[in-house]
Amino acid sequence: MSFNLCYDKTVMLSNSSKYAIKGVLYLALNSDSDHKIMVRDIFEVVHVPEAYLAKLLQELSRHGIISSTRGPRGGFYLSEDDRKRTLMDIVKVIDGEKRVNSCVMGIKDCDMSNPCVLHKLVGSNKSKFITVLESTTILDLIEGKQDIEEFFPL
């Protein structure tokens, strides 16, 4: 078994977190308080089912990670403060902190003093991955980017 295969299968984000990040990136590139976006205008571009994306964005909005307003001119958008949120802020809302920090094999008592068989193999890389999630903001990802196709190829 190669390390990459092991790492990819055990440490990757859930599909829900990936979908949420895609939706947030779209909002970061295309919205602000004067230009709100409806889910129906996003889902095909980011390749996420409409109802599922709506649920994820609503959850992020409820937790103050993104902004939204109701009504005829309503929709989702990112404020300047929202753009400073980290990827980990999104992942924690969608997956919960417990999932991010859990054992890659799902063993309840796995830690440095009682490691599972994969702990040493993926432990330091998982820590690096978590650090990237904690230190990378939405703004970091979109700075200098204008073309939506850089994020969501056809």
Backbone as JSON Lines, residues from 0, in Angstrom:
{"i":0,"aa":"M","n":[0.85,-1.17,0.0],"ca":[0.0,0.0,0.0],"c":[0.9,1.24,0.0]}
{"i":1,"aa":"S","n":[0.62,2.17,-0.88],"ca":[1.42,3.39,-0.91],"c":[0.93,4.36,0.15]}
{"i":2,"aa":"F","n":[1.81,5.23,0.56],"ca":[1.45,6.22,1.57],"c":[0.34,7.13,1.06]}
{"i":3,"aa":"N","n":[0.44,7.56,-0.2],"ca":[-0.56,8.47,-0.74],"c":[-1.95,7.86,-0.71]}
{"i":4,"aa":"L","n":[-2.06,6.6,-1.06],"ca":[-3.36,5.94,-1.04],"c":[-3.9,5.93,0.39]}
{"i":5,"aa":"C","n":[-3.06,5.56,1.31],"ca":[-3.46,5.52,2.71],"c":[-3.88,6.92,3.17]}
{"i":6,"aa":"Y","n":[-3.07,7.89,2.87],"ca":[-3.36,9.26,3.3],"c":[-4.65,9.76,2.68]}
{"i":7,"aa":"D","n":[-4.81,9.54,1.38],"ca":[-6.01,10.01,0.69],"c":[-7.27,9.39,1.26]}
{"i":8,"aa":"K","n":[-7.23,8.13,1.61],"ca":[-8.42,7.44,2.09],"c":[-8.76,7.77,3.53]}
{"i":9,"aa":"T","n":[-7.79,8.25,4.3],"ca":[-8.04,8.38,5.73],"c":[-8.11,9.82,6.23]}
{"i":10,"aa":"V","n":[-7.54,10.75,5.55],"ca":[-7.45,12.09,6.09],"c":[-8.24,13.12,5.28]}
{"i":11,"aa":"M","n":[-8.74,12.72,4.15],"ca":[-9.44,13.67,3.3],"c":[-10.68,14.22,3.99]}
{"i":12,"aa":"L","n":[-11.11,15.37,3.5],"ca":[-12.33,15.97,4.01],"c":[-13.53,15.16,3.55]}
{"i":13,"aa":"S","n":[-14.61,15.26,4.28],"ca":[-15.85,14.62,3.85],"c":[-16.35,15.33,2.59]}
{"i":14,"aa":"N","n":[-17.19,14.65,1.84],"ca":[-17.8,15.29,0.67],"c":[-18.57,16.53,1.08]}
{"i":15,"aa":"S","n":[-19.22,16.49,2.23],"ca":[-19.98,17.65,2.7],"c":[-19.07,18.87,2.88]}
{"i":16,"aa":"S","n":[-17.91,18.67,3.49],"ca":[-16.98,19.79,3.67],"c":[-16.45,20.28,2.33]}
{"i":17,"aa":"K","n":[-16.14,19.36,1.43],"ca":[-15.67,19.76,0.1],"c":[-16.73,20.58,-0.62]}
{"i":18,"aa":"Y","n":[-17.97,20.12,-0.56],"ca":[-19.07,20.84,-1.22],"c":[-19.26,22.22,-0.6]}
{"i":19,"aa":"A","n":[-19.18,22.29,0.71],"ca":[-19.35,23.58,1.39],"c":[-18.24,24.55,0.99]}
{"i":20,"aa":"I","n":[-17.01,24.06,0.94],"ca":[-15.89,24.91,0.54],"c":[-16.08,25.39,-0.89]}
{"i":21,"aa":"K","n":[-16.53,24.52,-1.77],"ca":[-16.79,24.93,-3.15],"c":[-17.82,26.06,-3.2]}
{"i":22,"aa":"G","n":[-18.9,25.89,-2.46],"ca":[-19.94,26.92,-2.43],"c":[-19.42,28.23,-1.89]}
{"i":23,"aa":"V","n":[-18.63,28.17,-0.83],"ca":[-18.07,29.38,-0.23],"c":[-17.09,30.06,-1.19]}
{"i":24,"aa":"L","n":[-16.28,29.28,-1.87],"ca":[-15.35,29.87,-2.85],"c":[-16.1,30.58,-3.97]}
{"i":25,"aa":"Y","n":[-17.18,29.98,-4.42],"ca":[-18.0,30.63,-5.45],"c":[-18.52,31.97,-4.92]}
{"i":26,"aa":"L","n":[-19.05,31.95,-3.71],"ca":[-19.55,33.18,-3.1],"c":[-18.44,34.22,-2.95]}
{"i":27,"aa":"A","n":[-17.26,33.77,-2.56],"ca":[-16.14,34.68,-2.37],"c":[-15.76,35.38,-3.67]}
{"i":28,"aa":"L","n":[-15.88,34.69,-4.77],"ca":[-15.53,35.27,-6.07],"c":[-16.65,36.11,-6.68]}
{"i":29,"aa":"N","n":[-17.88,35.89,-6.27],"ca":[-19.01,36.47,-6.99],"c":[-20.02,37.26,-6.15]}
{"i":30,"aa":"S","n":[-19.81,37.39,-4.88],"ca":[-20.83,38.04,-4.06],"c":[-20.24,39.07,-3.11]}
{"i":31,"aa":"D","n":[-21.12,39.93,-2.64],"ca":[-20.84,40.86,-1.54],"c":[-22.18,41.32,-1.01]}
{"i":32,"aa":"S","n":[-22.18,42.25,-0.07],"ca":[-23.45,42.65,0.56],"c":[-24.41,43.3,-0.43]}
{"i":33,"aa":"D","n":[-23.9,43.81,-1.53],"ca":[-24.76,44.41,-2.56],"c":[-25.15,43.42,-3.65]}
{"i":34,"aa":"H","n":[-24.51,42.28,-3.69],"ca":[-24.78,41.28,-4.73],"c":[-24.87,39.9,-4.08]}
{"i":35,"aa":"K","n":[-26.09,39.55,-3.71],"ca":[-26.32,38.26,-3.07],"c":[-26.65,37.21,-4.14]}
{"i":36,"aa":"I","n":[-26.38,35.95,-3.82],"ca":[-26.53,34.88,-4.79],"c":[-27.42,33.78,-4.24]}
{"i":37,"aa":"M","n":[-28.31,33.31,-5.08],"ca":[-29.21,32.21,-4.73],"c":[-28.51,30.87,-5.05]}
{"i":38,"aa":"V","n":[-28.86,29.85,-4.31],"ca":[-28.27,28.52,-4.53],"c":[-28.53,28.06,-5.96]}
{"i":39,"aa":"R","n":[-29.69,28.36,-6.5],"ca":[-30.02,27.91,-7.85],"c":[-29.06,28.47,-8.9]}
{"i":40,"aa":"D","n":[-28.35,29.56,-8.55],"ca":[-27.38,30.16,-9.46],"c":[-25.97,29.62,-9.27]}
{"i":41,"aa":"I","n":[-25.77,28.79,-8.28],"ca":[-24.45,28.28,-7.94],"c":[-24.27,26.8,-8.26]}
{"i":42,"aa":"F","n":[-25.26,26.0,-7.94],"ca":[-25.07,24.55,-7.84],"c":[-24.52,23.89,-9.11]}
{"i":43,"aa":"E","n":[-24.94,24.34,-10.27],"ca":[-24.44,23.71,-11.49],"c":[-22.97,24.05,-11.74]}
{"i":44,"aa":"V","n":[-22.59,25.26,-11.38],"ca":[-21.2,25.7,-11.6],"c":[-20.24,24.93,-10.7]}
{"i":45,"aa":"V","n":[-20.64,24.72,-9.44],"ca":[-19.75,24.06,-8.48],"c":[-19.95,22.54,-8.45]}
{"i":46,"aa":"H","n":[-20.89,22.05,-9.25],"ca":[-21.11,20.61,-9.39],"c":[-21.52,19.94,-8.07]}
{"i":47,"aa":"V","n":[-22.5,20.56,-7.41],"ca":[-23.03,20.05,-6.15],"c":[-24.56,20.04,-6.27]}
{"i":48,"aa":"P","n":[-25.23,18.97,-5.84],"ca":[-26.7,18.95,-5.91],"c":[-27.32,20.17,-5.2]}
{"i":49,"aa":"E","n":[-28.31,20.76,-5.82],"ca":[-28.89,22.02,-5.33],"c":[-29.39,21.94,-3.9]}
{"i":50,"aa":"A","n":[-30.21,20.95,-3.58],"ca":[-30.77,20.84,-2.23],"c":[-29.68,20.63,-1.18]}
{"i":51,"aa":"Y","n":[-28.69,19.85,-1.55],"ca":[-27.6,19.58,-0.61],"c":[-26.77,20.84,-0.36]}
{"i":52,"aa":"L","n":[-26.47,21.57,-1.43],"ca":[-25.71,22.82,-1.29],"c":[-26.5,23.82,-0.46]}
{"i":53,"aa":"A","n":[-27.81,23.9,-0.69],"ca":[-28.66,24.81,0.09],"c":[-28.56,24.5,1.58]}
{"i":54,"aa":"K","n":[-28.63,23.22,1.91],"ca":[-28.54,22.79,3.31],"c":[-27.19,23.19,3.93]}
{"i":55,"aa":"L","n":[-26.11,22.96,3.19],"ca":[-24.77,23.28,3.69],"c":[-24.6,24.79,3.89]}
{"i":56,"aa":"L","n":[-25.03,25.58,2.91],"ca":[-24.88,27.03,3.03],"c":[-25.76,27.59,4.14]}
{"i":57,"aa":"Q","n":[-26.94,27.03,4.32],"ca":[-27.8,27.46,5.43],"c":[-27.13,27.19,6.78]}
{"i":58,"aa":"E","n":[-26.5,26.03,6.88],"ca":[-25.8,25.68,8.12],"c":[-24.64,26.65,8.38]}
{"i":59,"aa":"L","n":[-23.88,26.95,7.34],"ca":[-22.77,27.91,7.49],"c":[-23.29,29.29,7.88]}
{"i":60,"aa":"S","n":[-24.4,29.68,7.3],"ca":[-25.0,30.97,7.63],"c":[-25.47,31.0,9.08]}
{"i":61,"aa":"R","n":[-26.11,29.92,9.52],"ca":[-26.58,29.84,10.92],"c":[-25.43,29.98,11.91]}
{"i":62,"aa":"H","n":[-24.25,29.52,11.52],"ca":[-23.09,29.59,12.4],"c":[-22.23,30.84,12.17]}
{"i":63,"aa":"G","n":[-22.7,31.74,11.32],"ca":[-21.99,33.0,11.12],"c":[-20.73,32.9,10.27]}
{"i":64,"aa":"I","n":[-20.6,31.82,9.51],"ca":[-19.42,31.66,8.66],"c":[-19.61,32.41,7.35]}
{"i":65,"aa":"I","n":[-20.83,32.41,6.82],"ca":[-21.19,33.21,5.65],"c":[-22.41,34.04,6.03]}
{"i":66,"aa":"S","n":[-22.78,34.96,5.16],"ca":[-23.92,35.83,5.44],"c":[-25.06,35.52,4.48]}
{"i":67,"aa":"S","n":[-26.27,35.84,4.92],"ca":[-27.43,35.65,4.05],"c":[-28.53,36.61,4.48]}
{"i":68,"aa":"T","n":[-29.41,36.89,3.53],"ca":[-30.62,37.66,3.82],"c":[-31.78,37.01,3.11]}
{"i":69,"aa":"R","n":[-32.95,37.16,3.67],"ca":[-34.17,36.61,3.09],"c":[-34.85,37.68,2.26]}
{"i":70,"aa":"G","n":[-35.78,37.23,1.46],"ca":[-36.61,38.16,0.72],"c":[-36.27,38.22,-0.75]}
{"i":71,"aa":"P","n":[-36.99,39.11,-1.47],"ca":[-36.84,39.17,-2.92],"c":[-35.42,39.52,-3.38]}
{"i":72,"aa":"R","n":[-34.69,40.26,-2.59],"ca":[-33.31,40.61,-2.94],"c":[-32.33,39.86,-2.06]}
{"i":73,"aa":"G","n":[-32.78,38.73,-1.55],"ca":[-31.97,37.95,-0.63],"c":[-31.07,36.96,-1.32]}
{"i":74,"aa":"G","n":[-30.35,36.24,-0.5],"ca":[-29.43,35.23,-0.98],"c":[-28.24,35.13,-0.06]}
{"i":75,"aa":"F","n":[-27.25,34.4,-0.5],"ca":[-26.02,34.23,0.28],"c":[-24.94,35.15,-0.25]}
{"i":76,"aa":"Y","n":[-24.04,35.55,0.65],"ca":[-22.91,36.39,0.25],"c":[-21.84,36.31,1.32]}
{"i":77,"aa":"L","n":[-20.66,36.82,0.96],"ca":[-19.58,36.9,1.93],"c":[-19.26,38.36,2.22]}
{"i":78,"aa":"S","n":[-19.27,38.69,3.49],"ca":[-18.82,40.01,3.92],"c":[-17.3,40.01,3.98]}
{"i":79,"aa":"E","n":[-16.72,41.15,4.23],"ca":[-15.26,41.22,4.37],"c":[-14.8,40.34,5.53]}
{"i":80,"aa":"D","n":[-15.54,40.33,6.63],"ca":[-15.19,39.48,7.77],"c":[-15.33,38.0,7.43]}
{"i":81,"aa":"D","n":[-16.37,37.65,6.66],"ca":[-16.56,36.25,6.26],"c":[-15.36,35.76,5.46]}
{"i":82,"aa":"R","n":[-14.8,36.62,4.63],"ca":[-13.67,36.24,3.77],"c":[-12.41,35.94,4.59]}
{"i":83,"aa":"K","n":[-12.39,36.38,5.83],"ca":[-11.24,36.14,6.71],"c":[-11.37,34.82,7.47]}
{"i":84,"aa":"R","n":[-12.49,34.15,7.29],"ca":[-12.69,32.84,7.94],"c":[-11.73,31.82,7.34]}
{"i":85,"aa":"T","n":[-11.36,30.85,8.16],"ca":[-10.44,29.81,7.69],"c":[-11.23,28.62,7.14]}
{"i":86,"aa":"L","n":[-10.51,27.79,6.42],"ca":[-11.12,26.55,5.95],"c":[-11.57,25.69,7.13]}
{"i":87,"aa":"M","n":[-10.81,25.74,8.21],"ca":[-11.18,24.95,9.4],"c":[-12.51,25.44,9.98]}
{"i":88,"aa":"D","n":[-12.79,26.74,9.89],"ca":[-14.08,27.24,10.36],"c":[-15.22,26.54,9.63]}
{"i":89,"aa":"I","n":[-15.05,26.36,8.33],"ca":[-16.07,25.69,7.52],"c":[-16.15,24.21,7.9]}
{"i":90,"aa":"V","n":[-15.01,23.56,7.96],"ca":[-14.97,22.12,8.25],"c":[-15.56,21.82,9.62]}
{"i":91,"aa":"K","n":[-15.26,22.64,10.62],"ca":[-15.79,22.41,11.97],"c":[-17.32,22.46,11.98]}
{"i":92,"aa":"V","n":[-17.89,23.4,11.24],"ca":[-19.35,23.5,11.2],"c":[-19.94,22.29,10.5]}
{"i":93,"aa":"I","n":[-19.36,21.9,9.39],"ca":[-19.93,20.83,8.57],"c":[-19.63,19.44,9.14]}
{"i":94,"aa":"D","n":[-18.4,19.18,9.51],"ca":[-18.01,17.84,9.97],"c":[-17.88,17.73,11.49]}
{"i":95,"aa":"G","n":[-17.67,18.84,12.14],"ca":[-17.41,18.8,13.57],"c":[-15.93,18.61,13.83]}
{"i":96,"aa":"E","n":[-15.47,19.2,14.89],"ca":[-14.05,19.12,15.23],"c":[-13.63,17.7,15.56]}
{"i":97,"aa":"K","n":[-14.54,16.93,16.12],"ca":[-14.22,15.56,16.51],"c":[-13.77,14.73,15.31]}
{"i":98,"aa":"R","n":[-14.46,14.89,14.18],"ca":[-14.09,14.12,12.98],"c":[-12.7,14.49,12.5]}
{"i":99,"aa":"V","n":[-12.39,15.77,12.5],"ca":[-11.09,16.24,12.01],"c":[-9.95,15.68,12.85]}
{"i":100,"aa":"N","n":[-10.18,15.61,14.14],"ca":[-9.13,15.16,15.05],"c":[-9.19,13.67,15.38]}
{"i":101,"aa":"S","n":[-10.13,12.96,14.81],"ca":[-10.29,11.55,15.17],"c":[-9.23,10.67,14.51]}
{"i":102,"aa":"C","n":[-9.12,9.47,15.02],"ca":[-8.2,8.46,14.49],"c":[-8.58,8.15,13.05]}
{"i":103,"aa":"V","n":[-7.59,8.0,12.2],"ca":[-7.84,7.72,10.79],"c":[-8.49,6.35,10.58]}
{"i":104,"aa":"M","n":[-8.35,5.47,11.55],"ca":[-8.98,4.15,11.46],"c":[-10.26,4.07,12.28]}
{"i":105,"aa":"G","n":[-10.6,5.17,12.96],"ca":[-11.83,5.2,13.74],"c":[-11.7,4.55,15.11]}
{"i":106,"aa":"I","n":[-10.47,4.37,15.58],"ca":[-10.26,3.75,16.89],"c":[-10.4,4.83,17.97]}
{"i":107,"aa":"K","n":[-11.28,4.56,18.91],"ca":[-11.65,5.55,19.93],"c":[-10.48,5.99,20.8]}
{"i":108,"aa":"D","n":[-9.63,5.08,21.22],"ca":[-8.56,5.4,22.17],"c":[-7.2,5.6,21.52]}
{"i":109,"aa":"C","n":[-7.18,5.89,20.23],"ca":[-5.91,6.1,19.53],"c":[-5.34,7.47,19.89]}
{"i":110,"aa":"D","n":[-4.09,7.49,20.33],"ca":[-3.37,8.74,20.57],"c":[-1.87,8.43,20.57]}
{"i":111,"aa":"M","n":[-1.05,9.4,20.89],"ca":[0.4,9.2,20.84],"c":[0.87,8.09,21.78]}
{"i":112,"aa":"S","n":[0.22,7.93,22.92],"ca":[0.65,6.89,23.86],"c":[0.05,5.52,23.53]}
{"i":113,"aa":"N","n":[-1.01,5.48,22.74],"ca":[-1.66,4.24,22.34],"c":[-2.02,4.32,20.85]}
{"i":114,"aa":"P","n":[-0.99,4.37,19.98],"ca":[-1.25,4.61,18.55],"c":[-1.78,3.38,17.81]}
{"i":115,"aa":"C","n":[-2.65,3.64,16.81],"ca":[-3.09,2.56,15.93],"c":[-1.97,2.28,14.92]}
{"i":116,"aa":"V","n":[-2.17,1.29,14.08],"ca":[-1.12,0.9,13.14],"c":[-0.83,1.99,12.1]}
{"i":117,"aa":"L","n":[-1.77,2.85,11.82],"ca":[-1.56,3.91,10.84],"c":[-1.15,5.24,11.46]}
{"i":118,"aa":"H","n":[-1.22,5.32,12.79],"ca":[-0.97,6.58,13.48],"c":[0.38,7.21,13.1]}
{"i":119,"aa":"K","n":[1.42,6.42,13.18],"ca":[2.75,6.96,12.87],"c":[2.9,7.27,11.39]}
{"i":120,"aa":"L","n":[2.21,6.53,10.55],"ca":[2.3,6.73,9.11],"c":[1.66,8.04,8.66]}
{"i":121,"aa":"V","n":[0.51,8.36,9.21],"ca":[-0.2,9.56,8.75],"c":[-0.24,10.69,9.77]}
{"i":122,"aa":"G","n":[0.18,10.42,10.97],"ca":[0.07,11.39,12.05],"c":[0.66,12.75,11.76]}
{"i":123,"aa":"S","n":[1.91,12.81,11.32],"ca":[2.53,14.12,11.09],"c":[1.92,14.82,9.88]}
{"i":124,"aa":"N","n":[1.56,14.05,8.86],"ca":[0.92,14.66,7.7],"c":[-0.48,15.15,8.02]}
{"i":125,"aa":"K","n":[-1.18,14.4,8.85],"ca":[-2.51,14.84,9.27],"c":[-2.39,16.14,10.07]}
{"i":126,"aa":"S","n":[-1.38,16.23,10.93],"ca":[-1.15,17.46,11.69],"c":[-0.86,18.63,10.77]}
{"i":127,"aa":"K","n":[-0.07,18.4,9.73],"ca":[0.22,19.45,8.76],"c":[-1.05,19.87,8.02]}
{"i":128,"aa":"F","n":[-1.86,18.9,7.65],"ca":[-3.12,19.17,6.96],"c":[-4.03,20.02,7.84]}
{"i":129,"aa":"I","n":[-4.14,19.68,9.11],"ca":[-4.96,20.45,10.05],"c":[-4.42,21.87,10.17]}
{"i":130,"aa":"T","n":[-3.11,22.01,10.23],"ca":[-2.49,23.34,10.31],"c":[-2.84,24.17,9.08]}
{"i":131,"aa":"V","n":[-2.82,23.55,7.91],"ca":[-3.19,24.26,6.67],"c":[-4.64,24.7,6.75]}
{"i":132,"aa":"L","n":[-5.53,23.84,7.2],"ca":[-6.94,24.2,7.32],"c":[-7.12,25.36,8.3]}
{"i":133,"aa":"E","n":[-6.36,25.35,9.38],"ca":[-6.48,26.38,10.41],"c":[-5.88,27.72,9.99]}
{"i":134,"aa":"S","n":[-4.92,27.7,9.08],"ca":[-4.22,28.94,8.73],"c":[-4.6,29.51,7.36]}
{"i":135,"aa":"T","n":[-5.36,28.79,6.58],"ca":[-5.73,29.25,5.24],"c":[-7.12,29.87,5.27]}
{"i":136,"aa":"T","n":[-7.2,31.13,4.87],"ca":[-8.49,31.81,4.82],"c":[-9.09,31.73,3.42]}
{"i":137,"aa":"I","n":[-10.36,32.02,3.35],"ca":[-11.03,32.09,2.05],"c":[-10.35,33.15,1.2]}
{"i":138,"aa":"L","n":[-10.02,34.27,1.81],"ca":[-9.33,35.35,1.1],"c":[-8.0,34.88,0.53]}
{"i":139,"aa":"D","n":[-7.26,34.07,1.29],"ca":[-5.99,33.53,0.8],"c":[-6.2,32.76,-0.51]}
{"i":140,"aa":"L","n":[-7.28,32.01,-0.59],"ca":[-7.53,31.18,-1.76],"c":[-7.95,31.97,-2.99]}
{"i":141,"aa":"I","n":[-8.63,33.09,-2.77],"ca":[-9.16,33.82,-3.93],"c":[-8.31,35.01,-4.34]}
{"i":142,"aa":"E","n":[-7.36,35.41,-3.52],"ca":[-6.54,36.57,-3.89],"c":[-5.86,36.36,-5.23]}
{"i":143,"aa":"G","n":[-6.04,37.32,-6.09],"ca":[-5.44,37.26,-7.42],"c":[-6.19,36.39,-8.4]}
{"i":144,"aa":"K","n":[-7.29,35.79,-7.96],"ca":[-8.09,34.93,-8.84],"c":[-9.33,35.69,-9.28]}
{"i":145,"aa":"Q","n":[-9.6,35.65,-10.55],"ca":[-10.82,36.26,-11.08],"c":[-11.65,35.26,-11.86]}
{"i":146,"aa":"D","n":[-11.01,34.29,-12.45],"ca":[-11.67,33.37,-13.35],"c":[-12.25,32.19,-12.58]}
{"i":147,"aa":"I","n":[-13.55,32.07,-12.59],"ca":[-14.23,31.0,-11.86],"c":[-13.78,29.63,-12.33]}
{"i":148,"aa":"E","n":[-13.35,29.53,-13.57],"ca":[-12.91,28.23,-14.1],"c":[-11.63,27.74,-13.45]}
{"i":149,"aa":"E","n":[-10.87,28.62,-12.8],"ca":[-9.69,28.18,-12.06],"c":[-10.1,27.26,-10.9]}
{"i":150,"aa":"F","n":[-11.31,27.47,-10.39],"ca":[-11.8,26.69,-9.26],"c":[-12.74,25.57,-9.69]}
{"i":151,"aa":"F","n":[-13.53,25.83,-10.72],"ca":[-14.56,24.9,-11.13],"c":[-14.5,24.66,-12.63]}
{"i":152,"aa":"P","n":[-13.53,23.82,-13.08],"ca":[-13.41,23.55,-14.51],"c":[-14.69,22.92,-15.07]}
{"i":153,"aa":"L","n":[-14.95,23.22,-16.3],"ca":[-16.14,22.67,-16.96],"c":[-16.03,21.18,-17.16]}
